[in-house]
Coordinates of C-alpha atoms in Angstrom, one line a residue:
M88 CA 48.5 97.6 208.1
S89 CA 48.7 94.0 209.2
S90 CA 50.6 91.7 211.5
T91 CA 52.2 88.5 210.2
E92 CA 52.8 85.2 211.9
T93 CA 54.9 82.6 210.1
A94 CA 54.2 79.0 210.9
G95 CA 56.6 76.1 210.5
A96 CA 60.2 75.6 211.5
P97 CA 62.5 76.1 208.5
G98 CA 66.0 74.6 208.4
A99 CA 69.0 76.9 208.8
H100 CA 69.6 76.9 205.0
D101 CA 66.0 77.6 204.1
K102 CA 65.1 80.4 206.6
P103 CA 64.8 83.8 204.9
P104 CA 67.5 86.2 205.8
W105 CA 66.9 88.7 208.7
Y106 CA 66.4 91.6 206.3
W107 CA 63.1 90.2 205.1
H108 CA 61.6 91.6 208.3
L109 CA 62.6 95.0 206.9
L110 CA 61.7 94.3 203.3
V111 CA 58.2 93.0 203.7
P112 CA 56.7 96.3 204.9
Y113 CA 58.1 97.9 201.7
L114 CA 56.6 95.2 199.6
R115 CA 53.2 95.5 201.3
R116 CA 53.1 99.2 200.3
E117 CA 54.1 98.2 196.7
W118 CA 56.5 101.1 196.5
P119 CA 58.6 101.6 193.3
A120 CA 60.8 98.7 192.3
W121 CA 59.3 96.4 194.8
G122 CA 59.4 93.6 192.2
K123 CA 63.1 94.0 191.6
L124 CA 63.8 94.1 195.4
Y125 CA 61.7 91.0 195.8
A126 CA 63.8 89.1 193.2
L127 CA 67.2 90.4 194.5
A128 CA 66.3 89.4 198.0
G129 CA 65.7 85.8 197.0
G130 CA 61.9 85.9 196.8
R131 CA 62.0 83.7 193.7
S132 CA 64.4 81.2 195.1
A133 CA 62.4 78.0 195.6
G134 CA 65.2 76.3 197.6
R135 CA 65.5 79.1 200.1
W136 CA 61.8 78.9 201.0
R137 CA 61.3 75.1 200.7
H138 CA 60.8 74.5 204.4
A139 CA 59.6 78.0 205.4
G140 CA 56.2 76.7 206.5
R141 CA 53.1 78.9 206.3
G142 CA 52.6 82.6 206.7
R143 CA 49.4 84.2 208.0
V144 CA 48.5 87.7 206.8
R145 CA 45.4 89.9 206.8
G146 CA 44.5 90.8 203.2
K147 CA 44.9 94.5 202.7
L148 CA 42.1 94.6 200.0
H149 CA 39.4 92.7 201.9
G150 CA 40.6 92.5 205.6
Y151 CA 40.3 88.7 206.0
W152 CA 43.0 86.5 207.3
M153 CA 44.8 84.2 204.8
E154 CA 47.1 81.4 205.6
L155 CA 49.6 80.8 202.8
D156 CA 52.2 78.2 201.9
L157 CA 55.5 80.0 201.6
S158 CA 57.1 77.2 199.6
N159 CA 54.6 77.9 196.8
W160 CA 55.9 80.8 194.7
S161 CA 52.4 82.4 194.1
E162 CA 51.3 82.1 197.7
R163 CA 54.7 83.5 198.9
L164 CA 54.3 86.5 196.6
S165 CA 50.7 87.0 197.9
W166 CA 52.0 86.8 201.5
C167 CA 54.7 89.4 200.8
L168 CA 52.2 91.8 199.1
G169 CA 49.3 91.2 201.5
R170 CA 47.0 90.5 198.5
Y171 CA 46.4 88.0 195.7
H172 CA 49.2 88.6 193.3
D173 CA 46.9 89.1 190.2
L174 CA 46.0 92.8 190.7
P175 CA 44.1 93.7 187.5
V176 CA 41.3 91.2 188.2
Q177 CA 40.9 92.4 191.7
L178 CA 40.7 96.0 190.6
V179 CA 37.9 95.0 188.1
L180 CA 36.0 93.4 190.9
Q181 CA 36.3 96.5 193.0
Q182 CA 34.8 98.5 190.2
V183 CA 32.0 96.3 189.1
L184 CA 30.7 94.4 192.1
R185 CA 28.0 95.9 194.3
P186 CA 26.3 95.0 197.6
G187 CA 23.7 92.3 196.9
D188 CA 25.4 90.9 193.8
C189 CA 26.3 87.2 193.2
F190 CA 29.9 86.4 192.4
V191 CA 30.7 82.9 190.9
D192 CA 34.4 81.9 191.2
V193 CA 35.0 79.0 188.8
G194 CA 38.4 77.5 189.6
A195 CA 38.5 79.2 193.0
N196 CA 41.9 77.8 194.1
L197 CA 42.4 79.1 197.6
G198 CA 39.5 81.4 197.3
M199 CA 41.4 84.7 197.4
L200 CA 39.1 86.3 194.8
S201 CA 36.1 84.9 196.6
L202 CA 37.3 86.6 199.8
L203 CA 37.5 89.9 198.1
A204 CA 34.1 89.4 196.4
H205 CA 32.5 88.5 199.7
R206 CA 33.6 91.8 201.2
L207 CA 32.3 93.7 198.2
V208 CA 28.9 92.0 197.9
G209 CA 28.2 92.3 201.6
P210 CA 25.7 90.4 203.8
T211 CA 22.9 90.7 201.1
G212 CA 25.1 89.2 198.4
L213 CA 26.3 85.7 197.6
V214 CA 29.6 84.1 196.6
I215 CA 29.7 80.7 195.0
A216 CA 33.2 79.2 194.9
C217 CA 33.7 76.1 192.6
E218 CA 36.8 74.2 193.5
P219 CA 37.1 70.4 192.9
N220 CA 40.6 69.9 194.4
P221 CA 40.1 68.4 197.8
R222 CA 43.3 69.9 199.2
L223 CA 42.3 73.4 198.2
R224 CA 38.7 72.9 199.4
G225 CA 39.9 72.1 202.9
R226 CA 41.9 75.3 203.0
I227 CA 39.0 77.4 201.7
E228 CA 36.8 75.9 204.4
A229 CA 39.4 76.8 207.0
Q230 CA 39.6 80.4 205.8
V231 CA 35.8 80.6 205.8
R232 CA 35.6 79.3 209.3
D233 CA 38.5 81.4 210.7
N234 CA 37.0 84.6 209.3
G235 CA 33.4 83.9 210.3
I236 CA 32.2 84.1 206.7
E237 CA 28.6 83.0 206.1
R238 CA 27.5 83.9 202.6
L239 CA 30.0 81.8 200.7
Q240 CA 28.8 78.6 199.1
L241 CA 31.5 76.1 198.3
V242 CA 30.8 73.7 195.3
A243 CA 33.2 70.7 195.4
K244 CA 32.9 70.0 191.7
A245 CA 34.3 71.1 188.3
L246 CA 32.1 72.8 185.8
G247 CA 31.7 71.3 182.4
D248 CA 29.2 70.8 179.6
A249 CA 27.8 67.5 180.9
D250 CA 27.5 65.7 184.2
G251 CA 30.1 63.0 184.9
T252 CA 33.5 62.4 186.4
A253 CA 37.1 63.4 185.4
E254 CA 40.6 63.2 186.6
L255 CA 42.1 66.3 188.0
R256 CA 45.9 66.4 187.9
E257 CA 48.2 68.7 189.9
F258 CA 51.6 69.5 188.3
D259 CA 54.9 70.1 190.1
G260 CA 53.1 70.2 193.4
H261 CA 51.7 73.6 192.6
S262 CA 48.0 74.1 193.6
G263 CA 47.6 76.7 190.8
W264 CA 48.6 74.2 188.2
G265 CA 45.6 71.9 188.7
S266 CA 44.0 70.8 185.4
L267 CA 41.8 68.3 183.7
S268 CA 44.4 68.1 180.9
V269 CA 46.8 65.1 180.7
A270 CA 49.7 67.5 180.1
G271 CA 50.7 70.4 182.2
P272 CA 53.0 73.4 181.6
V273 CA 56.2 72.8 179.7
G274 CA 58.5 70.7 181.8
A275 CA 56.0 70.1 184.6
V276 CA 55.1 66.6 185.8
A277 CA 52.0 65.4 187.5
T278 CA 52.5 65.0 191.2
A279 CA 49.0 64.2 192.3
S280 CA 45.6 63.3 190.8
F281 CA 42.1 63.2 192.0
H282 CA 38.8 61.7 190.6
I283 CA 36.3 64.5 190.8
P284 CA 32.6 65.1 189.8
V285 CA 31.7 67.3 186.9
V286 CA 28.4 69.3 186.6
R287 CA 26.9 71.9 184.4
G288 CA 27.1 75.4 185.7
D289 CA 23.5 76.1 184.6
D290 CA 22.4 73.5 187.2
V291 CA 24.6 74.9 189.9
L292 CA 23.3 78.4 189.5
A293 CA 19.6 77.6 188.9
A294 CA 18.7 78.6 192.5
V295 CA 20.2 82.1 192.3
P296 CA 17.3 84.6 191.9
M297 CA 17.1 85.9 188.3
Q298 CA 17.0 89.6 189.5
Q299 CA 20.3 89.2 191.3
P300 CA 23.2 90.7 189.2
M301 CA 25.9 88.2 188.6
V302 CA 29.7 88.3 187.8
V303 CA 31.4 85.1 186.8
K304 CA 35.1 84.5 186.8
I305 CA 36.5 81.4 185.1
D306 CA 40.1 80.2 185.3
V307 CA 40.4 76.5 184.8
E308 CA 43.7 76.0 183.0
G309 CA 42.4 75.6 179.4
H310 CA 39.0 74.0 180.1
E311 CA 37.1 77.3 179.9
V312 CA 35.3 76.1 176.7
P313 CA 33.3 73.2 178.2
A314 CA 32.7 75.3 181.3
L315 CA 31.1 78.1 179.2
R316 CA 29.1 75.5 177.3
G317 CA 27.6 74.3 180.5
L318 CA 26.8 77.9 181.4
R319 CA 25.1 78.9 178.2
G320 CA 21.6 79.1 179.7
T321 CA 22.9 81.3 182.5
L322 CA 24.8 83.6 180.0
A323 CA 21.8 84.0 177.7
A324 CA 19.2 84.6 180.4
R325 CA 21.1 86.5 183.1
L326 CA 23.7 88.4 181.0
P327 CA 26.4 88.3 183.7
L328 CA 29.8 90.0 183.4
V329 CA 32.4 87.3 182.6
L330 CA 36.1 87.4 183.6
V331 CA 38.2 84.8 181.8
E332 CA 41.9 83.9 181.6
V333 CA 42.7 83.7 177.9
A334 CA 45.8 81.7 177.0
E335 CA 46.3 79.8 173.8
A336 CA 48.9 77.4 175.3
H337 CA 46.4 76.4 178.0
Q338 CA 43.7 75.9 175.5
R339 CA 45.8 73.7 173.2
R340 CA 46.8 71.4 176.1
A341 CA 43.2 70.9 176.8
G342 CA 42.3 70.3 173.2
Y343 CA 40.5 73.6 172.5
S344 CA 41.5 77.0 171.2
V345 CA 41.0 80.7 172.1
R346 CA 38.8 81.0 169.0
E347 CA 36.4 78.4 170.4
L348 CA 36.4 80.2 173.8
R349 CA 35.6 83.5 172.1
E350 CA 32.8 82.0 170.0
Q351 CA 31.0 80.8 173.2
L352 CA 30.7 84.4 174.3
E353 CA 30.7 86.4 171.2
G354 CA 27.9 84.3 169.8
L355 CA 25.7 85.7 172.6
G356 CA 26.8 89.3 171.8
Y357 CA 29.5 89.6 174.4
R358 CA 32.6 91.8 173.7
G359 CA 36.0 91.1 175.2
F360 CA 38.3 93.7 176.8
V361 CA 41.8 93.0 177.9
L362 CA 42.9 94.2 181.4
E363 CA 46.3 96.0 181.4
L364 CA 47.9 97.6 184.4
R365 CA 49.7 100.9 184.0
R366 CA 51.6 103.0 186.6
R367 CA 50.2 106.5 186.3
A368 CA 52.2 108.1 189.1
L369 CA 54.9 107.2 191.6
L370 CA 52.5 105.2 193.8
R371 CA 49.4 105.0 191.7
R372 CA 48.4 102.3 189.2
T373 CA 45.3 102.0 187.1
L374 CA 43.7 99.8 184.6
V375 CA 43.9 100.5 180.9
W376 CA 41.4 98.6 178.7
R377 CA 41.7 97.5 175.1
A378 CA 39.5 95.4 172.8
L379 CA 40.5 91.8 172.6
S380 CA 42.2 91.2 169.3
A381 CA 41.3 88.4 166.9
D382 CA 44.8 87.0 167.0
E383 CA 45.6 87.5 170.7
A384 CA 48.8 85.6 171.5
A385 CA 49.7 86.7 175.0
E386 CA 48.2 85.2 178.2
V387 CA 45.7 87.8 179.3
D388 CA 42.8 88.4 181.7
V389 CA 39.7 89.4 179.7
L390 CA 36.4 91.0 180.8
F391 CA 33.6 89.9 178.5
V392 CA 30.7 92.5 178.6
P393 CA 27.1 91.5 177.7
P394 CA 25.3 93.3 174.9
R395 CA 22.7 94.8 177.2
G396 CA 21.4 94.8 180.8
P397 CA 22.4 96.6 184.0
L398 CA 25.9 95.1 184.2
A399 CA 26.7 96.4 180.7
G400 CA 25.7 99.8 182.0
R401 CA 28.0 99.5 184.9
T402 CA 31.0 99.1 182.7
A403 CA 30.1 101.7 180.1
S404 CA 32.1 104.5 181.7
L405 CA 35.0 102.2 182.4
L406 CA 35.3 101.1 178.8
A407 CA 34.5 104.4 177.1
G408 CA 38.1 105.0 176.2
A409 CA 39.1 101.5 175.5
A410 CA 41.6 101.2 172.6
R411 CA 40.3 99.3 169.6

């Protein structure tokens, strides 16, 4: 579906073998066993890709060009697949976002979900991407410019429960491991840090018309609790759908817990449903929903549904058969 241009001049020992030119089309179609083939062909070998430069690919779910760092494991996988590697969240957005909606991407990273949301909400909608990492912001700005995107508002701040400043650390040089926590994933070391502004989400979203349906996604490496506290007015008044990464390990590093995270939403009547991907046929995958358990231990993506309102109605048919 898309052409690919790889930037950079890798060294002889880092250049991917010739058969990758044959393998990538198979991976893009996500045919059976693509993950095993990716691993066997050296897709997970950091050393092989260390100097592979950047790859440019048109996203197969939204049609926008993305320039990705092939030395970064998550961006490399997205380049091979032609989409952001976290599929369940993208499938949810395709099912719940409508033209004219507002999508708020808290912890936007490279903006891959923002690109998909921009396509889905159309010219009458709005995307607000919150990303405090200056390196990532520059890349989002480049993608917005290169794709001629207009209705995307970039907020160069972190969301918290009070205005102020904080130190953002990047661990092991991985853009997806940026956190306000002092410690990173097990074994990871801080390789960069930035002093960043922090604001309340309620203030950021105050100008969005009340009648505009809203979907909020939050993935901030364990600091979801203060982000939700700063969004409490928005949650209570607008009743948006909320997509959150729930991981006890991330919460503990940040000094919070999954219980606290859930209380922020369940106290307003929200119910959480875990997103699980299942293969239904040879080439077809679908989402299976189950209610978030009280003792959830795994790292999961969760859709929190408000107790009432039009967005609750949109998800009613999707969640009708959710396992409890």
